[in-house]
Structure formats: C-alpha cells, structure tokens
Amino acid sequence: MNEVILCKYGEVVLKGTNRPVFESLLLKELRRRASPYGIFKIYKSQSTVFIEPQNEEADLDGMYDAAKRVFGIAGVTRAAVTGQDMERIRETARAYFPTRLAGCRTFRVDAKRADKAFPLTSPEIAAEIGGVILSCVPGIRVDLHHPEEMVRVEIREGKTYLHAGQEKGAGGMPLFTAGRGLLLLSGGIDSPVAGYMMAKRGMEIEAIHFDAFPYTSERSREKVMTLADELCAYCSRIHVHVVTVTAIQEALRKHCQEEFYTLLLRQFMMKLSEKCARQFSCHALITGESLGQVASQTIQAISVTDAATDLPVFRPCIGMDKEEIVSVARKIGTFDTSVLPYEDCCTVFTPRHPKTRPTREQIEAELEKVDAEALTEQAYSTMTTETRRIFPTYR
Ligand code: ATP
Ligand code: MG
C-alpha cells in the first residue's frame, strides 16, 4: 500500500500576501531535514504539505518523527493513498484501518472532495467508509459528537487520501522567517527553553556561552555543546560562540563590592553578547530570565541589565513558573542534560548577599573601578566558535 505523510500548516495560513515566502521556507527546511531518511517528493497543495516516499528504501517512520519537529506545522499524519474509484477506496480502507484504528473505541468519518465531478457527495463517501470500518475493525462504533478518532477521506487531484490519528506538530512559524537571535546559553534549565521558544517563532538561533576557564571545566563546556545539539532537533543548526570571562571575574573580585558581582558580570555578558550579535548579524539577544527567580532577575536588576545594550532583549520565560519551564525542558529533551552538576561561570564567584534593588548609578560607579573597555576587548579576543547540526550533512 502506498503511504505518505501529510502536514497541516499552522499560523502560516494567516499570512496574507507574504504567505508564499513562509511556505517556501517551510518546504526548504522540510527538504533539508528529509535528507537522512531517503528520497521524498515534498510539495504543497492548499494548506497541506505532502511528503511522498520515492522508493521502497525511504524511511517513512524516521521522516514522520522529523516532520513533527519542524516549526510551522500544526498537525502531522500518515495517510494511505489510492485512486479515485470507489471500489479501490473501499479496498484501501479495509486494508488500512484495522491496524490504524486498533484499540480505538469510537470514530467519525469526515470526507472532503475537491473534485466535484466525483459521483458521490461528501456525506455519501463518509457513510460508505464508515460502513467499511464498522465491518473490519472489531469493537468500534460511530460517535459523531465526541469521537476518539477522526477518520478523514480527502479526494483531490486524481487521488484519495485516507487517514486517522493526526498528531500535533511543533506549531509556531517556519525557521528562518523571523531574523536571527543570539541566545545567551548557560548550562541551566531556562536558557535552552528560551532558545526553543524564540526558534518556534521562526528565529534562527545562534548561541553565546561564557565560561570561566580554568575555574569551569572542559566538561561544563561539553555540557553546553550537548544542550546545543539537543536544541538542534528543533533549530537545525546553531553556531555556538564561547567566550572566557575569567579575567573580568578576577578584576571584579579585586576591585568591586561583592554584592554587585553577579550584576556586574551580567553587564559584561550583555556588552560581549551585543558585540557578538553585531559581528554575526543577529537582531536580538535572548535570555532565560524569569521575573523574580533569583536576585539578578528582580525588575530593578533586569532594568540595569537591559541598560547595558541597545539591542532588543527577548526573555520568553519571563512570566513562566519554574515548573512550567521544566515541563518544556522535558518535552524538548534538554532537561536531563541541564541538571548535570557541572559548574557555571556564574556560580564560581557568587556573592553571599547579592543586591536585589540596584540602581544604574550604583552599577556605573562600580564599573568605574575597572577598565571595562579593555576587559571587554580581552574577553572578546578569547572567542572560539563551534557549529552544531541536527545531522552532519545538514546545510
Ligand atoms: P539558566 O537556567 O538558563 O542557567 P538561571 O536561572 O540559572 O538560568 P542566571 O544564571 O541568572 O539564571 O542567568 C540568567 C540568564 O543569563 C540565563 O538564562 C542565560 O540566558 C544567561 N546566562 C547566565 N549564565 C550564562 C553563561 N555562563 N553563558 C551564557 N549565558 C548565560
Ligand atoms: Mg544559569
């Protein structure tokens, strides 16, 4: 039996005259993601993307799982394909649905025919296929109002698609449709979630990580690279820049008041991130901050941090509880890596009583005590870059 994958668009359908641009980027991304799974024909028709295997070797299961992680797609389903003659449609339904609907208690059939020349009306097709299912799936019955499973019969362009069990897609907007953002990626739980959330809105994600070598180990750098790899399941490709801020931390410890350490370090992180964003044409910074989570995330602390850069700073976790952030981290598969106990540069020199209500004047006065420009330049000169990809041949 011929099987294909059908992907239903999400928000892309709301786009007006720009819609073709979004659609073409979505198709391009699906084609790039398809390459490890064999040869597929991928095209769109109305609000559906069709993914058709071109030979026996094509891995439909692998492609199906890959399609579920492509942003811009709201629903994914496998469908049996046959011609437009009613006897063949019945036969296909009889062969396909016993396994597709195994264990399902109730169903309803929804039929659509784009081709109005087809001899049966949509309700007649639905009744026919409903009858076939009742005769070949043991124990199943019809429930028009609250069916456990919607069975769909779509007749279009000379073919008939029969399917059930549509699953949710990744949602959001296609990657690469919303500019490029630089994610401040720590080894924690929140920042990978923040990156995922902005990628879901179509942003291409680039990342910057600050380490405090030799106070932080090679293993903590590897942990960040693993997080980037995990994010690649959704973001496809991430350039990860690593900057060593040890000299900044030592200067702050030597010259500044302890209660401001974290906030001062964050000033440098923002300045270094801005420099990196400008060099690599990123339009915004992204952090995993959540209001009130720690001393450096009070409204006063966030406003002094914001003042360090002219770029927009996106904080998609700002209104989320830790529990909500954790549940996204589990869903996207970063949680287990995030909780590995390796040190982060922020935890190397932690003030005992961090300031929770800093003012800009206080921060500026503290920054006067060090040569901020020279420290920034020196740290920036340590930058190294690695590119992580969903699979080695992704381009
Ligand atoms: P996370 O769980 O993401 O580590 P957190 O709750 O530990 O967040 P902070 O350590 O205050 O919070 O960091 C706030 C944000 O600043 C992080 O979400 C991240 O975006 C950025 N950040 C913190 N440390 C680093 C780092 N070492 N490298 C890059 N970005 C960092
Ligand atoms: Mg952190």
CSV table of N, CA and C in Angstrom, one decimal, residues 47-159:
chain,number,residue,atom,x,y,z
A,47,SER,N,-3.6,24.0,2.0
A,47,SER,CA,-2.8,24.2,3.3
A,47,SER,C,-2.2,23.0,3.8
A,48,THR,N,-1.8,22.1,2.9
A,48,THR,CA,-1.2,20.8,3.3
A,48,THR,C,0.2,20.6,2.6
A,49,VAL,N,1.1,20.1,3.3
A,49,VAL,CA,2.4,19.7,2.7
A,49,VAL,C,2.3,18.2,2.5
A,50,PHE,N,2.6,17.7,1.3
A,50,PHE,CA,2.6,16.3,1.0
A,50,PHE,C,4.1,15.8,1.0
A,51,ILE,N,4.3,14.7,1.7
A,51,ILE,CA,5.7,14.1,1.7
A,51,ILE,C,5.5,12.7,1.2
A,52,GLU,N,6.0,12.5,0.0
A,52,GLU,CA,5.8,11.2,-0.7
A,52,GLU,C,7.1,10.4,-0.9
A,53,PRO,N,7.3,9.3,-0.3
A,53,PRO,CA,8.5,8.5,-0.5
A,53,PRO,C,8.6,8.1,-2.0
A,54,GLN,N,9.8,8.1,-2.5
A,54,GLN,CA,10.0,7.9,-3.9
A,54,GLN,C,10.5,6.5,-4.2
A,55,ASN,N,10.8,5.7,-3.2
A,55,ASN,CA,11.2,4.3,-3.4
A,55,ASN,C,11.0,3.5,-2.1
A,56,GLU,N,11.2,2.2,-2.2
A,56,GLU,CA,11.0,1.3,-1.0
A,56,GLU,C,11.9,1.6,0.2
A,57,GLU,N,13.1,2.1,-0.1
A,57,GLU,CA,14.1,2.3,0.9
A,57,GLU,C,13.8,3.5,1.8
A,58,ALA,N,12.9,4.4,1.4
A,58,ALA,CA,12.7,5.7,2.1
A,58,ALA,C,12.1,5.3,3.5
A,59,ASP,N,12.6,5.9,4.5
A,59,ASP,CA,12.2,5.6,5.9
A,59,ASP,C,11.1,6.6,6.4
A,60,LEU,N,9.9,6.1,6.2
A,60,LEU,CA,8.7,6.9,6.5
A,60,LEU,C,8.6,7.2,8.0
A,61,ASP,N,8.9,6.2,8.8
A,61,ASP,CA,8.8,6.4,10.3
A,61,ASP,C,9.8,7.6,10.7
A,62,GLY,N,11.0,7.5,10.2
A,62,GLY,CA,12.0,8.5,10.6
A,62,GLY,C,11.6,9.9,10.1
A,63,MET,N,11.1,9.9,8.9
A,63,MET,CA,10.6,11.2,8.3
A,63,MET,C,9.5,11.8,9.1
A,64,TYR,N,8.6,10.9,9.5
A,64,TYR,CA,7.4,11.3,10.3
A,64,TYR,C,7.8,12.0,11.6
A,65,ASP,N,8.8,11.3,12.3
A,65,ASP,CA,9.3,11.9,13.5
A,65,ASP,C,10.0,13.2,13.3
A,66,ALA,N,10.7,13.3,12.2
A,66,ALA,CA,11.4,14.5,11.9
A,66,ALA,C,10.4,15.7,11.6
A,67,ALA,N,9.4,15.3,10.8
A,67,ALA,CA,8.4,16.4,10.5
A,67,ALA,C,7.7,16.9,11.7
A,68,LYS,N,7.6,16.1,12.7
A,68,LYS,CA,6.9,16.6,14.0
A,68,LYS,C,7.7,17.7,14.7
A,69,ARG,N,9.0,17.8,14.3
A,69,ARG,CA,9.8,18.8,15.0
A,69,ARG,C,10.1,20.0,14.1
A,70,VAL,N,9.3,20.1,13.0
A,70,VAL,CA,9.6,21.2,12.1
A,70,VAL,C,8.6,22.3,12.4
A,71,PHE,N,9.1,23.5,12.8
A,71,PHE,CA,8.2,24.6,13.2
A,71,PHE,C,7.4,25.1,11.9
A,72,GLY,N,6.2,25.5,12.2
A,72,GLY,CA,5.3,26.0,11.1
A,72,GLY,C,4.3,24.9,10.8
A,73,ILE,N,4.4,23.7,11.3
A,73,ILE,CA,3.5,22.6,11.0
A,73,ILE,C,2.6,22.4,12.3
A,74,ALA,N,1.3,22.4,12.1
A,74,ALA,CA,0.4,22.3,13.3
A,74,ALA,C,0.0,20.8,13.5
A,75,GLY,N,-0.1,20.0,12.4
A,75,GLY,CA,-0.5,18.7,12.6
A,75,GLY,C,0.1,17.8,11.6
A,76,VAL,N,0.5,16.5,12.0
A,76,VAL,CA,1.1,15.6,11.1
A,76,VAL,C,0.3,14.3,11.1
A,77,THR,N,0.2,13.6,10.0
A,77,THR,CA,-0.5,12.4,9.9
A,77,THR,C,0.1,11.5,8.8
A,78,ARG,N,-0.1,10.2,8.9
A,78,ARG,CA,0.3,9.3,7.8
A,78,ARG,C,-1.0,9.0,7.1
A,79,ALA,N,-1.0,8.8,5.8
A,79,ALA,CA,-2.2,8.6,5.0
A,79,ALA,C,-1.9,7.5,4.0
A,80,ALA,N,-3.0,6.7,3.7
A,80,ALA,CA,-2.9,5.7,2.6
A,80,ALA,C,-3.4,6.4,1.4
A,81,VAL,N,-2.7,6.2,0.3
A,81,VAL,CA,-3.1,6.8,-1.0
A,81,VAL,C,-3.6,5.8,-2.0
A,82,THR,N,-4.7,6.2,-2.6
A,82,THR,CA,-5.2,5.3,-3.7
A,82,THR,C,-5.9,6.2,-4.8
A,83,GLY,N,-6.4,5.6,-5.8
A,83,GLY,CA,-7.0,6.3,-6.9
A,83,GLY,C,-8.4,6.9,-6.5
A,84,GLN,N,-9.2,7.3,-7.5
A,84,GLN,CA,-10.4,7.9,-7.3
A,84,GLN,C,-11.6,7.0,-7.5
A,85,ASP,N,-11.4,5.7,-7.6
A,85,ASP,CA,-12.5,4.9,-7.9
A,85,ASP,C,-13.0,4.2,-6.6
A,86,MET,N,-14.3,4.3,-6.4
A,86,MET,CA,-14.9,3.9,-5.1
A,86,MET,C,-14.6,2.5,-4.6
A,87,GLU,N,-14.5,1.6,-5.5
A,87,GLU,CA,-14.1,0.2,-5.1
A,87,GLU,C,-12.7,0.2,-4.5
A,88,ARG,N,-11.8,0.9,-5.2
A,88,ARG,CA,-10.4,0.9,-4.7
A,88,ARG,C,-10.3,1.6,-3.4
A,89,ILE,N,-11.1,2.6,-3.2
A,89,ILE,CA,-11.1,3.4,-1.9
A,89,ILE,C,-11.6,2.5,-0.8
A,90,ARG,N,-12.6,1.7,-1.1
A,90,ARG,CA,-13.2,0.8,0.0
A,90,ARG,C,-12.1,-0.3,0.3
A,91,GLU,N,-11.5,-0.8,-0.7
A,91,GLU,CA,-10.4,-1.8,-0.5
A,91,GLU,C,-9.3,-1.3,0.3
A,92,THR,N,-8.9,-0.1,0.0
A,92,THR,CA,-7.8,0.5,0.7
A,92,THR,C,-8.2,0.7,2.2
A,93,ALA,N,-9.4,1.2,2.4
A,93,ALA,CA,-9.9,1.4,3.8
A,93,ALA,C,-9.9,0.1,4.6
A,94,ARG,N,-10.3,-1.0,3.9
A,94,ARG,CA,-10.4,-2.3,4.5
A,94,ARG,C,-9.0,-2.8,4.9
A,95,ALA,N,-8.0,-2.4,4.1
A,95,ALA,CA,-6.6,-2.9,4.3
A,95,ALA,C,-5.9,-2.0,5.4
A,96,TYR,N,-6.3,-0.7,5.4
A,96,TYR,CA,-5.5,0.2,6.2
A,96,TYR,C,-6.0,0.4,7.6
A,97,PHE,N,-7.3,0.5,7.8
A,97,PHE,CA,-7.8,0.9,9.1
A,97,PHE,C,-7.8,-0.1,10.2
A,98,PRO,N,-7.8,-1.4,9.9
A,98,PRO,CA,-7.8,-2.3,11.0
A,98,PRO,C,-6.5,-2.1,11.9
A,99,THR,N,-5.4,-1.8,11.3
A,99,THR,CA,-4.2,-1.5,12.2
A,99,THR,C,-4.2,-0.1,12.7
A,100,ARG,N,-4.6,0.9,11.8
A,100,ARG,CA,-4.6,2.3,12.2
A,100,ARG,C,-5.5,2.5,13.4
A,101,LEU,N,-6.6,1.8,13.4
A,101,LEU,CA,-7.7,2.1,14.4
A,101,LEU,C,-7.7,1.0,15.5
A,102,ALA,N,-6.7,0.1,15.5
A,102,ALA,CA,-6.7,-1.0,16.5
A,102,ALA,C,-6.8,-0.4,17.9
A,103,GLY,N,-7.7,-0.9,18.7
A,103,GLY,CA,-7.9,-0.4,20.1
A,103,GLY,C,-8.7,0.8,20.3
A,104,CYS,N,-9.1,1.4,19.1
A,104,CYS,CA,-9.9,2.6,19.2
A,104,CYS,C,-11.4,2.3,19.4
A,105,ARG,N,-12.1,3.0,20.3
A,105,ARG,CA,-13.5,2.6,20.6
A,105,ARG,C,-14.5,3.3,19.7
A,106,THR,N,-14.3,4.6,19.4
A,106,THR,CA,-15.3,5.3,18.6
A,106,THR,C,-14.6,6.2,17.5
A,107,PHE,N,-15.3,6.4,16.5
A,107,PHE,CA,-14.8,7.2,15.4
A,107,PHE,C,-15.9,7.9,14.6
A,108,ARG,N,-15.4,8.8,13.8
A,108,ARG,CA,-16.3,9.6,12.9
A,108,ARG,C,-15.6,9.8,11.6
A,109,VAL,N,-16.3,9.7,10.5
A,109,VAL,CA,-15.6,9.9,9.2
A,109,VAL,C,-16.0,11.3,8.7
A,110,ASP,N,-14.9,12.0,8.2
A,110,ASP,CA,-15.1,13.3,7.6
A,110,ASP,C,-14.6,13.2,6.2
A,111,ALA,N,-15.4,13.5,5.2
A,111,ALA,CA,-15.0,13.3,3.8
A,111,ALA,C,-15.0,14.7,3.1
A,112,LYS,N,-14.0,14.9,2.3
A,112,LYS,CA,-13.9,16.1,1.5
A,112,LYS,C,-13.5,15.8,0.1
A,113,ARG,N,-14.2,16.4,-0.8
A,113,ARG,CA,-13.8,16.1,-2.2
A,113,ARG,C,-13.6,17.5,-2.9
A,114,ALA,N,-12.4,17.7,-3.4
A,114,ALA,CA,-12.0,18.9,-4.1
A,114,ALA,C,-12.6,18.8,-5.5
A,115,ASP,N,-12.7,17.5,-6.0
A,115,ASP,CA,-13.1,17.2,-7.3
A,115,ASP,C,-14.6,17.0,-7.3
A,116,LYS,N,-15.4,18.0,-7.7
A,116,LYS,CA,-16.9,17.9,-7.6
A,116,LYS,C,-17.5,16.9,-8.6
A,117,ALA,N,-16.6,16.5,-9.6
A,117,ALA,CA,-17.2,15.5,-10.6
A,117,ALA,C,-17.3,14.1,-10.0
A,118,PHE,N,-16.7,13.9,-8.8
A,118,PHE,CA,-16.7,12.6,-8.2
A,118,PHE,C,-18.2,12.2,-8.0
A,119,PRO,N,-18.6,10.9,-8.3
A,119,PRO,CA,-20.0,10.6,-8.3
A,119,PRO,C,-20.7,10.6,-7.0
A,120,LEU,N,-20.0,10.5,-5.9
A,120,LEU,CA,-20.7,10.5,-4.6
A,120,LEU,C,-20.5,11.9,-3.9
A,121,THR,N,-21.4,12.3,-3.0
A,121,THR,CA,-21.2,13.5,-2.3
A,121,THR,C,-20.4,13.2,-1.1
A,122,SER,N,-19.9,14.2,-0.4
A,122,SER,CA,-19.1,14.0,0.8
A,122,SER,C,-19.8,13.2,1.9
A,123,PRO,N,-21.1,13.5,2.2
A,123,PRO,CA,-21.7,12.6,3.2
A,123,PRO,C,-21.9,11.2,2.8
A,124,GLU,N,-22.1,11.0,1.5
A,124,GLU,CA,-22.2,9.6,1.0
A,124,GLU,C,-20.8,8.9,1.1
A,125,ILE,N,-19.8,9.6,0.8
A,125,ILE,CA,-18.4,8.9,0.9
A,125,ILE,C,-18.2,8.6,2.4
A,126,ALA,N,-18.5,9.5,3.3
A,126,ALA,CA,-18.3,9.3,4.7
A,126,ALA,C,-19.1,8.1,5.2
A,127,ALA,N,-20.3,8.0,4.7
A,127,ALA,CA,-21.2,6.8,5.1
A,127,ALA,C,-20.6,5.5,4.6
A,128,GLU,N,-20.2,5.5,3.4
A,128,GLU,CA,-19.6,4.3,2.8
A,128,GLU,C,-18.4,3.8,3.6
A,129,ILE,N,-17.4,4.8,3.8
A,129,ILE,CA,-16.2,4.4,4.5
A,129,ILE,C,-16.5,4.0,6.0
A,130,GLY,N,-17.4,4.7,6.6
A,130,GLY,CA,-17.9,4.4,7.9
A,130,GLY,C,-18.3,2.9,8.0
A,131,GLY,N,-19.1,2.5,7.0
A,131,GLY,CA,-19.6,1.2,6.9
A,131,GLY,C,-18.5,0.2,6.8
A,132,VAL,N,-17.5,0.5,6.0
A,132,VAL,CA,-16.3,-0.4,5.8
A,132,VAL,C,-15.6,-0.6,7.1
A,133,ILE,N,-15.4,0.6,7.8
A,133,ILE,CA,-14.7,0.5,9.1
A,133,ILE,C,-15.4,-0.4,10.1
A,134,LEU,N,-16.7,-0.1,10.2
A,134,LEU,CA,-17.6,-0.9,11.2
A,134,LEU,C,-17.4,-2.4,10.9
A,135,SER,N,-17.3,-2.7,9.6
A,135,SER,CA,-17.2,-4.2,9.2
A,135,SER,C,-15.8,-4.8,9.4
A,136,CYS,N,-14.8,-4.0,9.5
A,136,CYS,CA,-13.5,-4.6,9.6
A,136,CYS,C,-12.7,-4.3,10.8
A,137,VAL,N,-13.1,-3.3,11.7
A,137,VAL,CA,-12.4,-3.0,12.9
A,137,VAL,C,-13.3,-3.5,14.1
A,138,PRO,N,-12.8,-4.6,14.7
A,138,PRO,CA,-13.6,-5.2,15.8
A,138,PRO,C,-13.9,-4.2,17.0
A,139,GLY,N,-15.1,-4.2,17.4
A,139,GLY,CA,-15.5,-3.5,18.7
A,139,GLY,C,-15.6,-2.0,18.5
A,140,ILE,N,-15.5,-1.4,17.3
A,140,ILE,CA,-15.5,0.0,17.1
A,140,ILE,C,-16.9,0.5,16.8
A,141,ARG,N,-17.3,1.7,17.3
A,141,ARG,CA,-18.6,2.2,16.9
A,141,ARG,C,-18.5,3.7,16.5
A,142,VAL,N,-19.6,4.2,15.9
A,142,VAL,CA,-19.6,5.6,15.5
A,142,VAL,C,-20.0,6.5,16.6
A,143,ASP,N,-19.3,7.6,16.8
A,143,ASP,CA,-19.7,8.6,17.7
A,143,ASP,C,-19.5,10.0,17.0
A,144,LEU,N,-20.6,10.6,16.5
A,144,LEU,CA,-20.5,11.8,15.7
A,144,LEU,C,-20.1,13.0,16.5
A,145,HIS,N,-20.3,13.0,17.8
A,145,HIS,CA,-20.1,14.2,18.6
A,145,HIS,C,-18.8,14.2,19.3
A,146,HIS,N,-18.4,13.1,20.0
A,146,HIS,CA,-17.1,13.0,20.7
A,146,HIS,C,-16.3,11.8,20.2
A,147,PRO,N,-15.9,11.7,19.0
A,147,PRO,CA,-15.2,10.5,18.5
A,147,PRO,C,-13.8,10.5,19.1
A,148,GLU,N,-13.3,9.3,19.4
A,148,GLU,CA,-11.9,9.2,19.9
A,148,GLU,C,-11.0,9.5,18.7
A,149,GLU,N,-11.4,9.1,17.5
A,149,GLU,CA,-10.6,9.2,16.4
A,149,GLU,C,-11.4,9.8,15.2
A,150,MET,N,-10.8,10.8,14.5
A,150,MET,CA,-11.4,11.4,13.3
A,150,MET,C,-10.8,10.7,12.1
A,151,VAL,N,-11.6,10.1,11.3
A,151,VAL,CA,-11.1,9.4,10.1
A,151,VAL,C,-11.3,10.4,9.0
A,152,ARG,N,-10.3,10.7,8.2
A,152,ARG,CA,-10.5,11.6,7.1
A,152,ARG,C,-10.3,11.0,5.7
A,153,VAL,N,-11.2,11.3,4.8
A,153,VAL,CA,-11.1,10.9,3.4
A,153,VAL,C,-11.0,12.1,2.6
A,154,GLU,N,-9.9,12.3,1.9
A,154,GLU,CA,-9.7,13.5,1.1
A,154,GLU,C,-9.5,13.1,-0.4
A,155,ILE,N,-10.4,13.6,-1.2
A,155,ILE,CA,-10.3,13.3,-2.6
A,155,ILE,C,-9.9,14.5,-3.4
A,156,ARG,N,-8.7,14.5,-3.9
A,156,ARG,CA,-8.2,15.6,-4.7
A,156,ARG,C,-7.1,15.2,-5.7
A,157,GLU,N,-7.2,16.0,-6.8
A,157,GLU,CA,-6.2,15.8,-7.9
A,157,GLU,C,-6.0,14.4,-8.3
A,158,GLY,N,-7.1,13.7,-8.5
A,158,GLY,CA,-7.0,12.3,-9.1
A,158,GLY,C,-6.6,11.2,-8.0
A,159,LYS,N,-6.5,11.6,-6.8
A,159,LYS,CA,-6.1,10.7,-5.7
A,159,LYS,C,-7.0,10.8,-4.5
